[in-house]
């Protein structure tokens, strides 16, 4: 199964995250299939940049987003709800 999730990057106490598509068995910061965007919670307001076409393609192919990624997709207007 393929999952859309966050990959933690950055320094200690200054994280930013990449939105990736990865196999469900791979570790959080391990191998990924594709990078489709990033999320920086340290800026005010938080920066969310996700490639809408790539996200919709992966969702159509059956990728399951985590709860956090689902929230980010809704905030960026890719998912309705």
PDB file of C-alpha atoms in Angstrom:
ATOM      1  CA  UNK A   1       0.000   0.000   0.000  1.00  0.00           C
ATOM      2  CA  UNK A   2       1.175   3.534  -0.787  1.00  0.00           C
ATOM      3  CA  UNK A   3       0.772   6.375   1.689  1.00  0.00           C
ATOM      4  CA  UNK A   4       1.140  10.173   1.441  1.00  0.00           C
ATOM      5  CA  UNK A   5       2.928  11.404   4.548  1.00  0.00           C
ATOM      6  CA  UNK A   6       5.424  13.891   5.974  1.00  0.00           C
ATOM      7  CA  UNK A   7       9.211  13.514   6.026  1.00  0.00           C
ATOM      8  CA  UNK A   8      10.934  15.570   8.736  1.00  0.00           C
ATOM      9  CA  UNK A   9      13.833  17.766   7.641  1.00  0.00           C
ATOM     10  CA  UNK A  10      15.687  20.732   9.107  1.00  0.00           C
ATOM     11  CA  UNK A  11      17.620  21.323  12.293  1.00  0.00           C
ATOM     12  CA  UNK A  12      16.853  20.516  15.896  1.00  0.00           C
ATOM     13  CA  UNK A  13      13.852  22.576  17.079  1.00  0.00           C
ATOM     14  CA  UNK A  14      13.521  24.133  13.584  1.00  0.00           C
ATOM     15  CA  UNK A  15      11.726  21.492  11.545  1.00  0.00           C
ATOM     16  CA  UNK A  16      10.160  21.655   8.138  1.00  0.00           C
ATOM     17  CA  UNK A  17       8.495  18.784   6.356  1.00  0.00           C
ATOM     18  CA  UNK A  18       8.347  17.414   2.840  1.00  0.00           C
ATOM     19  CA  UNK A  19       5.114  15.845   1.656  1.00  0.00           C
ATOM     20  CA  UNK A  20       6.124  12.519   0.135  1.00  0.00           C
ATOM     21  CA  UNK A  21       4.569   9.406  -1.343  1.00  0.00           C
ATOM     22  CA  UNK A  22       6.096   6.270   0.173  1.00  0.00           C
ATOM     23  CA  UNK A  23       5.446   2.601   0.701  1.00  0.00           C
ATOM     24  CA  UNK A  24       3.685   1.971   4.004  1.00  0.00           C
ATOM     25  CA  UNK A  25       6.555  -0.242   5.264  1.00  0.00           C
ATOM     26  CA  UNK A  26       9.380   2.277   4.712  1.00  0.00           C
ATOM     27  CA  UNK A  27      10.534   4.349   7.731  1.00  0.00           C
ATOM     28  CA  UNK A  28       9.542   8.005   8.232  1.00  0.00           C
ATOM     29  CA  UNK A  29      12.772   9.461   6.840  1.00  0.00           C
ATOM     30  CA  UNK A  30      13.629   6.505   4.609  1.00  0.00           C
ATOM     31  CA  UNK A  31      13.034   5.800   0.930  1.00  0.00           C
ATOM     32  CA  UNK A  32      10.236   7.544  -0.875  1.00  0.00           C
ATOM     33  CA  UNK A  33       8.616   7.189  -4.272  1.00  0.00           C
ATOM     34  CA  UNK A  34       7.959  10.884  -4.972  1.00  0.00           C
ATOM     35  CA  UNK A  35       8.125  14.298  -3.305  1.00  0.00           C
ATOM     36  CA  UNK A  36       5.040  16.378  -4.033  1.00  0.00           C
ATOM     37  CA  UNK A  37       5.462  19.411  -1.785  1.00  0.00           C
ATOM     38  CA  UNK A  38       6.585  20.879   1.509  1.00  0.00           C
ATOM     39  CA  UNK A  39       5.194  22.301   4.746  1.00  0.00           C
ATOM     40  CA  UNK A  40       6.974  24.804   7.004  1.00  0.00           C
ATOM     41  CA  UNK A  41       5.156  25.326  10.324  1.00  0.00           C
ATOM     42  CA  UNK A  42       7.828  27.719  11.664  1.00  0.00           C
ATOM     43  CA  UNK A  43       6.796  30.648   9.443  1.00  0.00           C
ATOM     44  CA  UNK A  44       3.877  32.912  10.311  1.00  0.00           C
ATOM     45  CA  UNK A  45       1.506  31.904   8.712  1.00  0.00           C
ATOM     46  CA  UNK A  46       2.659  28.352   8.014  1.00  0.00           C
ATOM     47  CA  UNK A  47       3.882  27.767   4.458  1.00  0.00           C
ATOM     48  CA  UNK A  48       2.140  24.985   2.528  1.00  0.00           C
ATOM     49  CA  UNK A  49       3.163  24.285  -1.079  1.00  0.00           C
ATOM     50  CA  UNK A  50       1.871  21.100  -2.702  1.00  0.00           C
ATOM     51  CA  UNK A  51       1.835  20.196  -6.405  1.00  0.00           C
ATOM     52  CA  UNK A  52      -1.915  19.805  -6.963  1.00  0.00           C
ATOM     53  CA  UNK A  53      -1.627  17.737 -10.153  1.00  0.00           C
ATOM     54  CA  UNK A  54       0.772  15.234  -8.587  1.00  0.00           C
ATOM     55  CA  UNK A  55      -1.335  14.968  -5.421  1.00  0.00           C
ATOM     56  CA  UNK A  56      -4.530  14.337  -7.405  1.00  0.00           C
ATOM     57  CA  UNK A  57      -2.732  11.745  -9.550  1.00  0.00           C
ATOM     58  CA  UNK A  58      -1.509   9.832  -6.498  1.00  0.00           C
ATOM     59  CA  UNK A  59      -4.915  10.031  -4.806  1.00  0.00           C
ATOM     60  CA  UNK A  60      -6.551   8.678  -7.973  1.00  0.00           C
ATOM     61  CA  UNK A  61      -4.023   5.819  -8.014  1.00  0.00           C
ATOM     62  CA  UNK A  62      -4.993   4.806  -4.476  1.00  0.00           C
ATOM     63  CA  UNK A  63      -2.481   6.558  -2.209  1.00  0.00           C
ATOM     64  CA  UNK A  64      -3.885   7.056   1.292  1.00  0.00           C
ATOM     65  CA  UNK A  65      -2.982  10.373   2.991  1.00  0.00           C
ATOM     66  CA  UNK A  66      -2.242  10.471   6.707  1.00  0.00           C
ATOM     67  CA  UNK A  67      -4.476  12.657   8.888  1.00  0.00           C
ATOM     68  CA  UNK A  68      -1.961  15.528   8.875  1.00  0.00           C
ATOM     69  CA  UNK A  69      -1.459  15.395   5.105  1.00  0.00           C
ATOM     70  CA  UNK A  70      -5.237  15.237   4.601  1.00  0.00           C
ATOM     71  CA  UNK A  71      -5.554  18.462   6.643  1.00  0.00           C
ATOM     72  CA  UNK A  72      -2.814  20.129   4.576  1.00  0.00           C
ATOM     73  CA  UNK A  73      -4.500  19.065   1.331  1.00  0.00           C
ATOM     74  CA  UNK A  74      -7.787  20.571   2.524  1.00  0.00           C
ATOM     75  CA  UNK A  75      -6.100  23.845   3.517  1.00  0.00           C
ATOM     76  CA  UNK A  76      -4.419  24.107   0.123  1.00  0.00           C
ATOM     77  CA  UNK A  77      -7.717  23.438  -1.688  1.00  0.00           C
ATOM     78  CA  UNK A  78      -6.856  20.098  -3.236  1.00  0.00           C
ATOM     79  CA  UNK A  79      -9.402  18.098  -1.230  1.00  0.00           C
ATOM     80  CA  UNK A  80     -12.940  19.219  -0.473  1.00  0.00           C
ATOM     81  CA  UNK A  81     -14.401  18.977   2.944  1.00  0.00           C
TER      82      UNK A  81
END
